[in-house]
Amino acid sequence: MSRTDAVTRILFEAFGAAEVRLFYWLGYGAIAIFCYGVYVQIRKYRRGAALKLEEVFGPGLAPCSPRCSVTAP
């Protein structure tokens, strides 16, 4: 019942074997680049560099840390 010339995916109906291989190589390449990006973000997170909120919000707008002593006027 199985035919070797049967089209299994309509997407590849007019593609030759080389074009299908190129399609999959591009897909695997995109997935590899994505995984590398996730790895880089996890590596940066695991290094544990503290975020300096003063640089982000400015000197007076940074939220207080637990060590911050704020007195009410």
Short mmCIF file of N, CA, C and O in Angstrom, two decimals:
data_model
loop_
_atom_site.label_atom_id
_atom_site.label_comp_id
_atom_site.label_asym_id
_atom_site.label_seq_id
_atom_site.Cartn_x
_atom_site.Cartn_y
_atom_site.Cartn_z
N MET A 1 0.81 -1.18 0.00
CA MET A 1 0.00 0.00 0.00
C MET A 1 0.87 1.26 0.00
O MET A 1 0.43 2.30 -0.44
N SER A 2 2.09 1.18 0.50
CA SER A 2 2.98 2.33 0.55
C SER A 2 3.64 2.54 -0.82
O SER A 2 4.15 1.61 -1.42
N ARG A 3 3.61 3.78 -1.27
CA ARG A 3 4.27 4.13 -2.53
C ARG A 3 5.45 5.03 -2.24
O ARG A 3 5.38 5.90 -1.38
N THR A 4 6.52 4.87 -2.93
CA THR A 4 7.71 5.69 -2.69
C THR A 4 7.57 7.08 -3.28
O THR A 4 8.26 8.00 -2.86
N ASP A 5 6.69 7.26 -4.26
CA ASP A 5 6.53 8.58 -4.86
C ASP A 5 5.36 9.36 -4.25
O ASP A 5 5.01 10.43 -4.73
N ALA A 6 4.78 8.85 -3.20
CA ALA A 6 3.67 9.55 -2.55
C ALA A 6 4.18 10.78 -1.82
O ALA A 6 5.24 10.76 -1.19
N VAL A 7 3.43 11.86 -1.91
CA VAL A 7 3.80 13.10 -1.23
C VAL A 7 3.30 13.01 0.20
O VAL A 7 2.11 12.83 0.45
N THR A 8 4.22 13.11 1.16
CA THR A 8 3.82 12.99 2.56
C THR A 8 3.45 14.34 3.15
O THR A 8 2.68 14.41 4.09
N ARG A 9 4.02 15.40 2.62
CA ARG A 9 3.69 16.74 3.10
C ARG A 9 3.45 17.63 1.88
O ARG A 9 4.28 17.70 0.97
N ILE A 10 2.33 18.31 1.89
CA ILE A 10 1.99 19.17 0.76
C ILE A 10 3.03 20.28 0.59
O ILE A 10 3.31 20.72 -0.50
N LEU A 11 3.65 20.69 1.71
CA LEU A 11 4.67 21.73 1.66
C LEU A 11 5.80 21.35 0.70
O LEU A 11 6.35 22.19 -0.01
N PHE A 12 6.14 20.07 0.65
CA PHE A 12 7.27 19.60 -0.16
C PHE A 12 6.83 19.03 -1.51
O PHE A 12 7.62 18.37 -2.18
N GLU A 13 5.63 19.28 -1.92
CA GLU A 13 5.10 18.66 -3.13
C GLU A 13 5.94 18.97 -4.37
O GLU A 13 6.22 18.08 -5.16
N ALA A 14 6.36 20.21 -4.53
CA ALA A 14 7.11 20.58 -5.72
C ALA A 14 8.62 20.67 -5.47
O ALA A 14 9.36 21.13 -6.32
N PHE A 15 9.07 20.24 -4.29
CA PHE A 15 10.49 20.33 -3.94
C PHE A 15 11.21 19.05 -4.32
O PHE A 15 10.68 17.96 -4.18
N GLY A 16 12.45 19.23 -4.74
CA GLY A 16 13.31 18.08 -4.96
C GLY A 16 13.96 17.66 -3.66
O GLY A 16 13.80 18.31 -2.62
N ALA A 17 14.72 16.59 -3.70
CA ALA A 17 15.36 16.07 -2.49
C ALA A 17 16.35 17.08 -1.91
O ALA A 17 16.43 17.26 -0.68
N ALA A 18 17.11 17.75 -2.76
CA ALA A 18 18.09 18.74 -2.28
C ALA A 18 17.39 19.91 -1.60
O ALA A 18 17.87 20.43 -0.59
N GLU A 19 16.27 20.33 -2.13
CA GLU A 19 15.54 21.45 -1.54
C GLU A 19 14.94 21.09 -0.19
O GLU A 19 14.90 21.90 0.73
N VAL A 20 14.47 19.84 -0.06
CA VAL A 20 13.95 19.39 1.23
C VAL A 20 15.07 19.34 2.26
O VAL A 20 14.90 19.77 3.40
N ARG A 21 16.24 18.84 1.85
CA ARG A 21 17.40 18.82 2.75
C ARG A 21 17.77 20.23 3.18
O ARG A 21 18.06 20.47 4.36
N LEU A 22 17.79 21.17 2.25
CA LEU A 22 18.11 22.57 2.57
C LEU A 22 17.09 23.13 3.56
O LEU A 22 17.45 23.82 4.52
N PHE A 23 15.82 22.84 3.35
CA PHE A 23 14.77 23.29 4.26
C PHE A 23 15.04 22.80 5.68
O PHE A 23 14.96 23.57 6.63
N TYR A 24 15.34 21.51 5.82
CA TYR A 24 15.59 20.96 7.14
C TYR A 24 16.88 21.50 7.74
O TYR A 24 16.95 21.77 8.95
N TRP A 25 17.93 21.70 6.94
CA TRP A 25 19.18 22.28 7.45
C TRP A 25 18.94 23.69 7.97
O TRP A 25 19.48 24.06 9.03
N LEU A 26 18.15 24.47 7.25
CA LEU A 26 17.84 25.82 7.72
C LEU A 26 17.04 25.77 9.02
O LEU A 26 17.27 26.57 9.94
N GLY A 27 16.10 24.84 9.10
CA GLY A 27 15.33 24.68 10.33
C GLY A 27 16.19 24.28 11.51
O GLY A 27 16.09 24.84 12.60
N TYR A 28 17.06 23.30 11.31
CA TYR A 28 17.96 22.87 12.38
C TYR A 28 18.92 23.99 12.77
O TYR A 28 19.25 24.16 13.94
N GLY A 29 19.36 24.75 11.78
CA GLY A 29 20.25 25.89 12.08
C GLY A 29 19.55 26.94 12.92
O GLY A 29 20.12 27.48 13.87
N ALA A 30 18.29 27.25 12.59
CA ALA A 30 17.53 28.22 13.37
C ALA A 30 17.33 27.73 14.80
O ALA A 30 17.45 28.51 15.76
N ILE A 31 17.05 26.45 14.97
CA ILE A 31 16.87 25.90 16.31
C ILE A 31 18.19 25.94 17.08
O ILE A 31 18.21 26.26 18.28
N ALA A 32 19.29 25.66 16.42
CA ALA A 32 20.60 25.70 17.08
C ALA A 32 20.94 27.12 17.53
O ALA A 32 21.44 27.32 18.64
N ILE A 33 20.65 28.11 16.70
CA ILE A 33 20.91 29.50 17.07
C ILE A 33 20.05 29.90 18.26
O ILE A 33 20.50 30.56 19.20
N PHE A 34 18.79 29.47 18.26
CA PHE A 34 17.90 29.75 19.39
C PHE A 34 18.44 29.12 20.67
O PHE A 34 18.50 29.77 21.72
N CYS A 35 18.85 27.86 20.60
CA CYS A 35 19.37 27.16 21.78
C CYS A 35 20.65 27.83 22.29
O CYS A 35 20.85 27.95 23.51
N TYR A 36 21.50 28.29 21.39
CA TYR A 36 22.70 29.00 21.81
C TYR A 36 22.33 30.30 22.53
O TYR A 36 22.94 30.65 23.54
N GLY A 37 21.33 31.01 22.03
CA GLY A 37 20.89 32.23 22.69
C GLY A 37 20.35 31.96 24.09
O GLY A 37 20.62 32.72 25.02
N VAL A 38 19.61 30.88 24.25
CA VAL A 38 19.12 30.50 25.58
C VAL A 38 20.31 30.16 26.49
O VAL A 38 20.36 30.58 27.64
N TYR A 39 21.28 29.43 25.95
CA TYR A 39 22.47 29.08 26.73
C TYR A 39 23.22 30.33 27.19
O TYR A 39 23.63 30.43 28.35
N VAL A 40 23.37 31.31 26.31
CA VAL A 40 24.08 32.54 26.67
C VAL A 40 23.34 33.28 27.79
O VAL A 40 23.96 33.76 28.74
N GLN A 41 22.01 33.34 27.69
CA GLN A 41 21.24 34.01 28.74
C GLN A 41 21.36 33.28 30.08
O GLN A 41 21.51 33.92 31.12
N ILE A 42 21.30 31.97 30.06
CA ILE A 42 21.45 31.20 31.30
C ILE A 42 22.85 31.36 31.87
O ILE A 42 23.02 31.52 33.08
N ARG A 43 23.85 31.37 31.01
CA ARG A 43 25.24 31.55 31.46
C ARG A 43 25.40 32.91 32.14
O ARG A 43 26.02 33.03 33.19
N LYS A 44 24.82 33.96 31.52
CA LYS A 44 24.90 35.28 32.13
C LYS A 44 24.17 35.31 33.47
O LYS A 44 24.64 35.91 34.43
N TYR A 45 23.02 34.67 33.55
CA TYR A 45 22.26 34.64 34.79
C TYR A 45 23.02 33.92 35.90
O TYR A 45 23.05 34.36 37.03
N ARG A 46 23.68 32.82 35.53
CA ARG A 46 24.38 32.02 36.54
C ARG A 46 25.64 32.71 37.05
O ARG A 46 26.12 32.37 38.13
N ARG A 47 26.18 33.65 36.31
CA ARG A 47 27.35 34.37 36.81
C ARG A 47 26.99 35.24 38.00
O ARG A 47 27.85 35.57 38.80
N GLY A 48 25.74 35.64 38.09
CA GLY A 48 25.24 36.32 39.27
C GLY A 48 25.68 37.76 39.43
O GLY A 48 25.81 38.23 40.56
N ALA A 49 25.92 38.47 38.37
CA ALA A 49 26.27 39.87 38.50
C ALA A 49 25.05 40.65 38.99
O ALA A 49 23.95 40.49 38.49
N ALA A 50 25.27 41.48 39.99
CA ALA A 50 24.18 42.26 40.56
C ALA A 50 23.77 43.37 39.60
O ALA A 50 24.60 43.97 38.92
N LEU A 51 22.48 43.61 39.56
CA LEU A 51 21.95 44.69 38.74
C LEU A 51 22.05 45.98 39.53
O LEU A 51 21.56 46.06 40.66
N LYS A 52 22.67 46.98 38.95
CA LYS A 52 22.81 48.26 39.62
C LYS A 52 21.60 49.12 39.23
O LYS A 52 21.54 49.67 38.14
N LEU A 53 20.63 49.19 40.12
CA LEU A 53 19.39 49.88 39.81
C LEU A 53 19.57 51.39 39.66
O LEU A 53 18.78 52.03 39.00
N GLU A 54 20.59 51.94 40.29
CA GLU A 54 20.83 53.37 40.15
C GLU A 54 21.15 53.73 38.70
O GLU A 54 20.80 54.81 38.23
N GLU A 55 21.82 52.83 38.00
CA GLU A 55 22.14 53.09 36.60
C GLU A 55 20.90 53.00 35.72
O GLU A 55 20.80 53.66 34.70
N VAL A 56 19.94 52.18 36.13
CA VAL A 56 18.73 51.99 35.34
C VAL A 56 17.72 53.10 35.61
O VAL A 56 17.19 53.71 34.69
N PHE A 57 17.45 53.37 36.89
CA PHE A 57 16.39 54.30 37.26
C PHE A 57 16.89 55.71 37.59
O PHE A 57 16.10 56.63 37.69
N GLY A 58 18.16 55.87 37.82
CA GLY A 58 18.69 57.16 38.26
C GLY A 58 18.93 57.11 39.76
O GLY A 58 18.42 56.24 40.46
N PRO A 59 19.68 58.06 40.28
CA PRO A 59 20.06 57.99 41.69
C PRO A 59 18.90 58.11 42.66
O PRO A 59 18.90 57.49 43.72
N GLY A 60 17.88 58.87 42.37
CA GLY A 60 16.81 59.07 43.33
C GLY A 60 15.59 58.19 43.11
O GLY A 60 14.69 58.15 43.94
N LEU A 61 15.53 57.48 41.99
CA LEU A 61 14.34 56.72 41.64
C LEU A 61 14.47 55.22 41.85
O LEU A 61 13.50 54.50 41.65
N ALA A 62 15.62 54.76 42.24
CA ALA A 62 15.81 53.32 42.42
C ALA A 62 15.03 52.84 43.63
O ALA A 62 15.00 53.50 44.66
N PRO A 63 14.37 51.68 43.53
CA PRO A 63 13.66 51.15 44.70
C PRO A 63 14.65 50.83 45.81
O PRO A 63 15.80 50.48 45.55
N CYS A 64 14.21 50.95 47.04
CA CYS A 64 15.09 50.69 48.19
C CYS A 64 15.35 49.21 48.35
O CYS A 64 14.48 48.38 48.14
N SER A 65 16.55 48.90 48.74
CA SER A 65 16.90 47.53 49.09
C SER A 65 16.65 47.35 50.59
O SER A 65 16.43 48.33 51.30
N PRO A 66 16.71 46.12 51.10
CA PRO A 66 16.51 45.93 52.55
C PRO A 66 17.53 46.67 53.40
O PRO A 66 17.25 47.02 54.53
N ARG A 67 18.71 46.95 52.86
CA ARG A 67 19.74 47.66 53.62
C ARG A 67 19.49 49.17 53.64
O ARG A 67 20.11 49.90 54.36
N CYS A 68 18.57 49.62 52.83
CA CYS A 68 18.30 51.05 52.70
C CYS A 68 17.55 51.54 53.94
O CYS A 68 16.60 50.93 54.39
N SER A 69 17.98 52.63 54.45
CA SER A 69 17.25 53.20 55.61
C SER A 69 16.53 54.45 55.14
O SER A 69 17.13 55.45 54.78
N VAL A 70 15.22 54.37 55.15
CA VAL A 70 14.41 55.50 54.73
C VAL A 70 13.68 56.01 55.95
O VAL A 70 13.04 55.24 56.67
N THR A 71 13.80 57.28 56.18
CA THR A 71 13.09 57.88 57.31
C THR A 71 12.01 58.79 56.78
O THR A 71 12.20 59.52 55.80
N ALA A 72 10.87 58.74 57.40
CA ALA A 72 9.75 59.60 57.01
C ALA A 72 9.98 60.99 57.51
O ALA A 72 10.47 61.18 58.63
N PRO A 73 9.63 62.01 56.73
CA PRO A 73 9.84 63.40 57.21
C PRO A 73 8.88 63.79 58.30
O PRO A 73 7.90 63.27 58.58
#
